Amino acid sequence: MKGLLVLLLLSLLAGCGGGDGGPGQPPSATAPAAPPTWPPPAAPLPAPALTPLVAWEGIADWETFQSNPGHTGYVPVRLDPARFSLRWHWDAPDTGLSSDRISAVVTGSNQVYAAVGTRLYARSEFDGNAAWHRDFGDPAAPLTSPPASSAGSVYVVAGRGSATRLYAMAEGNGALRFIAPMETQSETYLAPTVSEDKVLAPGGRFGGLYAFYATSGLQAWFVPGTQADQWTPAAAGGQVYVYTDSLSVLAAYDGTPQGKPIPGTAFPYTGAPVGSAPVLGALGMVFALNGAARENALLAFDTIGKRLAWSVPGQYAGNPAYAGGRVYALARAPLRLEVRAEVDATLLWQWSPPLEDGVDAFGDVLITDNLVFFSTTSAVFAIDLASRRAVWRLNQPGRLALSANGILYIAYGRGLTAFNVR
């Protein structure tokens, strides 16, 4: 662990490349990038000091996929990269299973939660030490979703077929609060979405969406839908937004469809994983990627006008982020961060990382009031929104989360790295 801590500390000294450029159409698809290789660690140095946890006033924890039920990836804080420092690193136990890769993480009650294989782990935000863990079963067929947290509970979908269950556990000690039966086939999903009094979980024998009451686990409703992998709904204002191959709007109370689905696939749906979730903007706008295939499109739906507002074909990866009338999306070819206007998709500016062989996009976009973070398969970058220049780089890839305690999490492989950012 010391060697990895040193490697991460030294990586903060790496240069930050890239720059602005003009709009253009991406070229044809390229082969998937190979996993990054790691240099040998430097000589050991003392572990970083652990400062007290101090929460931002009025800032929520990172509670589900892309932080909140609208999946905006936005945390309304200002950060100073000069204050960033490594806090701790943890590697999950190696069971030898190919599925032992750390999930996207969530936070709550001064803890961070991650699914790895068949287990859910809770680690202290202060020092990364173990708080508790729970194993959900058959290691030969581990189908455990990333977790969601809300109001003192952690939620995970685990199992397959008629043995699938939604589990609710107490954040503090992992005590089981309820187990709710549901059904799936062999799909894997993004984290459940918790909104108001319900937990929304993709499932169904042939696809669909369940709603369970968050405190009791009783099923509120189920709506059949498209059978697809790697998705979760968005929710706000008493409505639920489902995107697989079209956008459906449901009443959160009972799942009743609010009009007909809005078509939006710029490319024929092939059954590939959706790989993302709807992102809620302003004035009824909803953004989505139409699948995780290399050739896809960034879509914007006008749910008031019941129409597809715009579509930008390309090779997009991960989940976009949204804040202040702008959509932040990660394109793969050419590899760049794109910032587009919410209303008409105008490319306002872009930033490209340094050209490196075999480097691809990785993970989702995270936005604050002054910085936007994203990861390639070799590094995490922070771009200043005012200067549009890289102000921080970490030579480690990963999926990102930002807790209410001002800790940036980077999850990759079986490892979880925590950085102080306040």
Coordinates of C-alpha atoms in Angstrom, one line a residue:
M1 CA 0.0 0.0 0.0
K2 CA 2.9 2.4 0.8
G3 CA 4.3 2.0 -2.7
L4 CA 0.9 2.9 -4.2
L5 CA 0.5 5.9 -1.9
V6 CA 3.9 7.2 -3.0
L7 CA 3.1 6.6 -6.7
L8 CA -0.1 8.7 -6.3
L9 CA 1.7 11.5 -4.5
L10 CA 4.4 11.6 -7.2
S11 CA 1.8 11.6 -9.9
L12 CA 0.5 15.0 -8.7
L13 CA 3.7 16.5 -10.1
A14 CA 2.9 15.3 -13.6
G15 CA 2.3 17.9 -16.3
C16 CA -1.2 18.8 -17.6
G17 CA -1.5 19.0 -21.4
G18 CA -4.3 19.6 -23.9
G19 CA -6.1 22.7 -24.9
D20 CA -9.1 24.2 -26.6
G21 CA -10.2 23.4 -30.2
G22 CA -12.9 24.0 -32.7
P23 CA -16.0 21.8 -33.4
G24 CA -15.7 18.9 -35.8
Q25 CA -17.1 15.5 -36.5
P26 CA -15.3 12.5 -34.9
P27 CA -13.5 10.1 -37.2
S28 CA -14.3 6.4 -37.6
A29 CA -14.2 4.0 -34.6
T30 CA -10.9 2.8 -33.3
A31 CA -10.0 -0.4 -31.4
P32 CA -10.7 -0.4 -27.7
A33 CA -7.8 0.9 -25.6
A34 CA -5.6 -1.6 -23.7
P35 CA -5.5 -1.4 -19.9
P36 CA -2.9 1.1 -18.7
T37 CA 0.5 -0.2 -17.4
W38 CA 1.9 0.9 -14.1
P39 CA 5.5 2.0 -13.4
P40 CA 7.3 0.5 -10.4
P41 CA 6.7 2.4 -7.1
A42 CA 9.3 4.8 -5.8
A43 CA 11.0 4.5 -2.4
P44 CA 8.5 4.5 0.5
L45 CA 7.5 7.8 2.1
P46 CA 5.3 8.4 5.2
A47 CA 1.6 8.1 4.8
P48 CA -0.3 11.3 4.5
A49 CA -1.7 13.0 7.6
L50 CA -5.4 12.5 8.4
T51 CA -7.2 15.7 9.0
P52 CA -10.6 15.8 10.8
L53 CA -13.7 15.3 8.7
V54 CA -15.6 18.6 8.2
A55 CA -18.8 18.5 6.1
W56 CA -19.7 21.3 3.7
E57 CA -22.8 23.2 5.0
G58 CA -25.9 22.4 2.9
I59 CA -24.1 19.9 0.6
A60 CA -25.6 16.5 0.1
D61 CA -23.6 13.2 0.0
W62 CA -22.9 11.4 -3.2
E63 CA -25.9 9.0 -2.9
T64 CA -26.4 7.2 -6.1
F65 CA -25.1 7.0 -9.7
Q66 CA -23.8 10.4 -10.6
S67 CA -24.6 11.8 -7.1
N68 CA -28.3 12.5 -7.1
P69 CA -31.7 11.2 -8.5
G70 CA -31.2 13.6 -11.5
H71 CA -27.8 12.0 -12.2
T72 CA -26.3 15.4 -12.9
G73 CA -22.8 14.6 -11.5
Y74 CA -22.9 18.2 -10.1
V75 CA -21.7 19.3 -6.6
P76 CA -22.2 23.0 -5.9
V77 CA -18.9 23.8 -4.3
R78 CA -15.7 25.7 -5.3
L79 CA -12.4 23.8 -5.1
D80 CA -8.8 24.9 -4.9
P81 CA -6.4 22.4 -6.5
A82 CA -3.5 23.7 -4.4
R83 CA -5.3 22.1 -1.4
F84 CA -5.7 18.6 -2.9
S85 CA -3.9 15.9 -1.0
L86 CA -3.9 12.2 -0.8
R87 CA -5.8 10.9 2.2
W88 CA -5.8 7.1 2.0
H89 CA -6.0 4.1 -0.4
W90 CA -7.7 0.7 0.1
D91 CA -7.6 -2.5 -2.0
A92 CA -10.5 -5.0 -1.8
P93 CA -9.5 -8.6 -1.1
D94 CA -8.6 -10.6 -4.2
T95 CA -10.8 -13.7 -4.5
G96 CA -9.5 -14.6 -7.9
L97 CA -12.9 -13.9 -9.6
S98 CA -12.9 -11.8 -12.8
S99 CA -16.0 -10.0 -11.3
D100 CA -13.9 -8.6 -8.4
R101 CA -13.8 -5.0 -9.7
I102 CA -14.9 -2.2 -7.5
S103 CA -18.2 -0.5 -8.4
A104 CA -19.0 3.2 -8.5
V105 CA -19.2 4.3 -4.9
V106 CA -21.6 6.3 -2.7
T107 CA -21.2 8.0 0.6
G108 CA -23.2 8.7 3.8
S109 CA -22.9 8.8 7.6
N110 CA -19.1 9.5 7.2
Q111 CA -18.6 6.2 5.3
V112 CA -18.1 5.2 1.7
Y113 CA -19.8 2.2 0.2
A114 CA -18.6 0.0 -2.7
A115 CA -19.7 -3.4 -4.2
V116 CA -16.9 -5.8 -5.1
G117 CA -18.0 -9.2 -6.5
T118 CA -20.7 -10.5 -4.2
R119 CA -19.8 -8.2 -1.3
L120 CA -20.8 -4.7 -0.2
Y121 CA -18.1 -2.9 1.8
A122 CA -18.4 0.1 4.1
R123 CA -15.2 1.9 4.9
S124 CA -14.6 4.9 7.1
E125 CA -14.2 8.2 5.3
F126 CA -11.7 9.3 7.9
D127 CA -9.0 6.6 7.4
G128 CA -10.4 4.0 5.1
N129 CA -10.6 1.4 7.8
A130 CA -13.3 -1.3 7.7
A131 CA -16.7 -0.4 9.2
W132 CA -18.6 -3.5 8.0
H133 CA -19.3 -5.7 5.0
R134 CA -22.0 -8.1 3.8
D135 CA -21.8 -11.0 1.3
F136 CA -24.8 -11.6 -0.9
G137 CA -24.2 -15.1 -2.1
D138 CA -23.1 -17.3 -5.0
P139 CA -19.6 -16.4 -6.1
A140 CA -20.1 -18.4 -9.3
A141 CA -22.8 -15.9 -10.4
P142 CA -22.2 -12.6 -8.7
L143 CA -24.7 -10.1 -9.9
T144 CA -24.5 -7.3 -7.3
S145 CA -25.4 -3.8 -8.3
P146 CA -23.5 -0.7 -7.2
P147 CA -25.0 0.7 -4.0
A148 CA -27.2 3.7 -3.3
S149 CA -27.5 5.5 0.0
S150 CA -30.3 7.7 1.4
A151 CA -31.6 8.8 4.8
G152 CA -29.3 6.4 6.8
S153 CA -29.9 3.3 4.6
V154 CA -27.8 1.6 1.9
Y155 CA -29.5 -0.2 -0.9
V156 CA -28.2 -3.0 -3.2
V157 CA -29.8 -5.3 -5.8
A158 CA -28.2 -8.8 -5.7
G159 CA -28.9 -12.2 -7.2
R160 CA -30.3 -13.5 -10.4
G161 CA -33.6 -14.8 -11.7
S162 CA -36.4 -15.3 -9.2
A163 CA -33.8 -15.2 -6.4
T164 CA -33.0 -11.5 -7.0
R165 CA -33.6 -9.2 -4.0
L166 CA -33.3 -5.6 -3.0
Y167 CA -31.4 -5.3 0.3
A168 CA -31.6 -2.4 2.6
M169 CA -29.0 -2.0 5.4
A170 CA -28.3 0.6 8.1
E171 CA -25.4 2.8 7.0
G172 CA -23.8 2.8 10.4
N173 CA -23.4 -0.9 11.1
G174 CA -24.9 -2.8 8.2
A175 CA -27.8 -4.1 10.1
L176 CA -30.4 -5.6 7.7
R177 CA -33.5 -3.4 7.5
F178 CA -35.5 -5.4 4.8
I179 CA -35.1 -7.8 1.9
A180 CA -37.6 -7.2 -1.0
P181 CA -38.2 -9.9 -3.6
M182 CA -37.8 -9.0 -7.3
E183 CA -37.0 -10.8 -10.5
T184 CA -34.3 -10.4 -13.2
Q185 CA -32.6 -12.6 -15.7
S186 CA -28.8 -12.1 -16.1
E187 CA -28.7 -8.4 -16.5
T188 CA -26.4 -6.1 -14.5
Y189 CA -27.6 -2.6 -13.5
L190 CA -26.4 0.7 -12.3
A191 CA -27.2 1.8 -8.7
P192 CA -30.8 2.0 -7.7
T193 CA -32.2 5.5 -7.6
V194 CA -33.8 6.7 -4.4
S195 CA -36.3 9.6 -4.7
E196 CA -38.6 10.9 -2.0
D197 CA -40.2 7.8 -0.4
K198 CA -39.2 5.1 -3.0
V199 CA -36.3 3.1 -4.2
L200 CA -36.4 2.6 -8.0
A201 CA -34.6 -0.5 -9.2
P202 CA -34.4 -1.9 -12.8
G203 CA -35.4 -5.5 -13.1
G204 CA -38.2 -7.8 -14.3
R205 CA -38.0 -11.2 -16.1
F206 CA -38.1 -9.4 -19.5
G207 CA -37.1 -6.0 -18.4
G208 CA -38.9 -3.2 -16.5
L209 CA -38.7 -1.0 -13.4
Y210 CA -39.6 -1.7 -9.8
A211 CA -40.6 0.9 -7.1
F212 CA -40.3 -0.1 -3.5
Y213 CA -41.1 2.0 -0.4
A214 CA -37.7 3.0 1.0
T215 CA -38.5 2.4 4.6
S216 CA -40.6 -0.9 4.5
G217 CA -39.4 -2.6 1.3
L218 CA -43.0 -3.1 0.2
Q219 CA -43.4 -3.1 -3.6
A220 CA -45.3 0.1 -4.7
W221 CA -45.5 -0.8 -8.4
F222 CA -43.8 -2.5 -11.4
V223 CA -43.8 -1.3 -15.0
P224 CA -42.6 -3.7 -17.8
G225 CA -40.0 -2.3 -20.2
T226 CA -37.1 -3.0 -22.5
Q227 CA -34.7 -5.8 -21.4
A228 CA -31.3 -4.0 -21.2
D229 CA -28.1 -3.9 -19.1
Q230 CA -26.4 -1.1 -17.2
W231 CA -29.1 1.5 -16.7
T232 CA -31.1 3.2 -13.9
P233 CA -33.9 5.8 -14.0
A234 CA -33.8 9.4 -13.0
A235 CA -36.5 11.1 -10.8
A236 CA -37.6 14.6 -9.8
G237 CA -40.8 16.5 -9.1
G238 CA -43.0 13.4 -8.8
Q239 CA -41.9 12.0 -12.1
V240 CA -39.6 9.1 -13.1
Y241 CA -37.6 9.1 -16.3
V242 CA -36.6 5.9 -18.0
Y243 CA -34.3 5.7 -21.0
T244 CA -33.3 2.5 -22.7
D245 CA -34.2 2.8 -26.4
S246 CA -36.7 5.7 -26.0
L247 CA -37.6 8.1 -23.1
S248 CA -40.6 7.2 -21.0
V249 CA -42.0 9.5 -18.2
L250 CA -43.8 7.8 -15.4
A251 CA -45.8 9.1 -12.4
A252 CA -43.6 8.4 -9.3
Y253 CA -46.8 7.6 -7.3
D254 CA -48.0 4.6 -9.2
G255 CA -45.8 4.2 -12.4
T256 CA -48.6 5.4 -14.7
P257 CA -47.1 6.5 -18.1
Q258 CA -47.3 10.3 -18.7
G259 CA -48.0 10.1 -22.4
K260 CA -46.3 8.0 -25.1
P261 CA -42.5 7.2 -25.1
I262 CA -40.4 9.8 -27.0
P263 CA -38.3 8.1 -29.7
G264 CA -34.7 9.1 -29.6
T265 CA -32.3 6.6 -30.9
A266 CA -30.2 8.1 -33.7
F267 CA -28.9 4.6 -34.4
P268 CA -30.9 1.3 -34.4
Y269 CA -31.0 -0.3 -31.0
T270 CA -28.8 -3.4 -31.0
G271 CA -29.3 -4.7 -27.5
A272 CA -25.9 -3.3 -26.3
P273 CA -25.8 -2.1 -22.7
V274 CA -27.3 1.3 -22.2
G275 CA -24.3 2.1 -20.0
S276 CA -25.7 5.4 -18.7
A277 CA -28.7 7.1 -17.0
P278 CA -30.9 10.0 -18.0
V279 CA -29.6 13.4 -16.8
L280 CA -32.1 16.0 -15.8
G281 CA -31.6 19.6 -17.0
A282 CA -33.8 22.7 -16.7
L283 CA -37.2 23.4 -18.2
G284 CA -38.1 19.7 -18.8
M285 CA -34.9 18.9 -20.7
V286 CA -33.5 15.3 -20.3
F287 CA -30.1 14.2 -21.7
A288 CA -29.1 10.6 -22.5
L289 CA -26.6 8.5 -24.5
N290 CA -28.2 6.0 -26.8
G291 CA -26.2 3.0 -25.8
A292 CA -22.7 2.1 -24.9
A293 CA -21.6 1.1 -28.4
R294 CA -18.7 3.1 -29.8
E295 CA -21.0 4.6 -32.4
N296 CA -23.7 6.4 -30.5
A297 CA -25.2 9.8 -30.0
L298 CA -25.8 12.4 -27.3
L299 CA -29.5 13.1 -27.1
A300 CA -31.7 15.9 -25.6
F301 CA -35.4 15.4 -25.0
D302 CA -37.9 18.1 -24.5
T303 CA -40.4 16.5 -22.1
I304 CA -42.7 19.5 -22.2
G305 CA -43.0 19.5 -26.0
K306 CA -42.8 15.7 -26.1
R307 CA -40.1 15.6 -28.7
L308 CA -36.4 14.9 -29.4
A309 CA -34.9 18.4 -29.1
W310 CA -31.5 17.6 -30.6
S311 CA -29.0 14.7 -31.3
V312 CA -25.3 14.8 -31.8
P313 CA -23.8 11.6 -33.3
G314 CA -20.4 10.6 -32.1
Q315 CA -18.5 8.2 -29.9
Y316 CA -19.5 9.2 -26.4
A317 CA -18.5 7.3 -23.2
G318 CA -19.7 7.3 -19.6
N319 CA -22.4 9.7 -18.3
P320 CA -22.6 13.4 -19.1
A321 CA -22.8 15.9 -16.3
Y322 CA -25.1 19.0 -16.2
A323 CA -24.9 22.4 -14.5
G324 CA -25.9 25.9 -15.4
G325 CA -27.5 25.3 -18.8
R326 CA -24.5 23.3 -20.0
V327 CA -23.9 19.6 -20.8
Y328 CA -20.5 18.2 -20.2
A329 CA -19.8 15.0 -22.2
L330 CA -16.8 12.8 -22.8
A331 CA -16.1 11.9 -26.4
R332 CA -13.8 9.1 -27.5
A333 CA -12.8 9.9 -31.0
P334 CA -11.3 12.4 -30.9
L335 CA -10.8 12.0 -27.2
R336 CA -12.0 15.2 -25.6
L337 CA -14.3 16.8 -23.1
E338 CA -17.2 18.7 -24.9
V339 CA -19.2 21.5 -23.3
R340 CA -22.5 22.0 -25.1
A341 CA -25.4 24.4 -24.7
E342 CA -28.5 22.8 -23.2
V343 CA -30.9 24.4 -25.6
D344 CA -29.4 23.6 -29.0
A345 CA -26.2 21.5 -28.5
T346 CA -23.9 24.3 -29.6
L347 CA -20.3 23.3 -28.9
L348 CA -19.2 26.1 -26.5
W349 CA -15.7 24.8 -25.9
Q350 CA -13.7 21.6 -25.6
W351 CA -10.5 20.3 -24.0
S352 CA -8.3 17.4 -25.1
P353 CA -5.9 15.5 -22.9
P354 CA -2.3 14.9 -24.1
L355 CA -2.1 12.4 -27.0
E356 CA -1.0 9.1 -25.6
D357 CA -1.0 5.7 -27.4
G358 CA -3.8 3.4 -26.3
V359 CA -5.6 5.9 -24.1
D360 CA -9.4 5.9 -24.1
A361 CA -12.2 7.6 -22.1
F362 CA -13.1 6.0 -18.8
G363 CA -15.9 6.6 -16.4
D364 CA -18.3 9.6 -16.0
V365 CA -18.0 13.4 -15.7
L366 CA -18.1 15.2 -12.4
I367 CA -18.7 19.0 -12.2
T368 CA -18.3 21.6 -9.5
D369 CA -18.8 25.4 -9.6
N370 CA -15.3 25.9 -10.9
L371 CA -13.8 22.6 -12.0
V372 CA -14.9 19.7 -14.2
F373 CA -13.3 16.3 -13.6
F374 CA -13.1 13.3 -15.9
S375 CA -10.9 10.2 -16.4
T376 CA -9.1 8.6 -19.3
T377 CA -7.7 5.1 -19.0
S378 CA -4.4 6.6 -17.8
A379 CA -5.2 9.7 -15.7
V380 CA -7.8 11.9 -14.0
F381 CA -7.9 15.5 -15.0
A382 CA -9.5 18.6 -13.4
I383 CA -10.2 21.5 -15.8
D384 CA -10.8 25.0 -14.6
L385 CA -14.1 26.3 -16.1
A386 CA -12.9 29.9 -16.3
S387 CA -9.5 29.4 -17.9
R388 CA -10.4 26.2 -19.7
R389 CA -7.1 24.7 -18.7
A390 CA -6.0 21.6 -16.8
V391 CA -5.1 22.6 -13.2
W392 CA -4.7 19.1 -11.7
R393 CA -3.7 15.6 -13.0
L394 CA -3.5 12.3 -11.2
N395 CA -1.8 9.5 -13.1
Q396 CA -4.4 7.0 -12.1
P397 CA -7.8 6.3 -13.8
G398 CA -11.0 5.7 -12.1
R399 CA -14.7 6.3 -11.5
L400 CA -15.3 9.5 -9.5
A401 CA -17.4 10.6 -6.5
L402 CA -17.3 13.6 -4.2
S403 CA -18.6 13.3 -0.7
A404 CA -20.1 16.0 1.5
N405 CA -16.9 15.8 3.6
G406 CA -14.9 17.2 0.7
I407 CA -13.3 13.9 -0.2
L408 CA -12.8 12.9 -3.9
Y409 CA -13.0 9.2 -4.5
I410 CA -11.3 7.4 -7.4
A411 CA -12.4 3.8 -7.9
Y412 CA -10.4 1.5 -10.2
G413 CA -9.7 -2.2 -10.4
R414 CA -10.1 -3.4 -6.8
G415 CA -8.7 -0.2 -5.4
L416 CA -10.3 2.9 -3.9
T417 CA -8.3 6.1 -3.5
A418 CA -9.5 9.1 -1.3
F419 CA -8.2 12.7 -1.8
N420 CA -8.9 15.7 0.4
V421 CA -10.1 18.5 -1.9
R422 CA -11.0 21.2 0.7

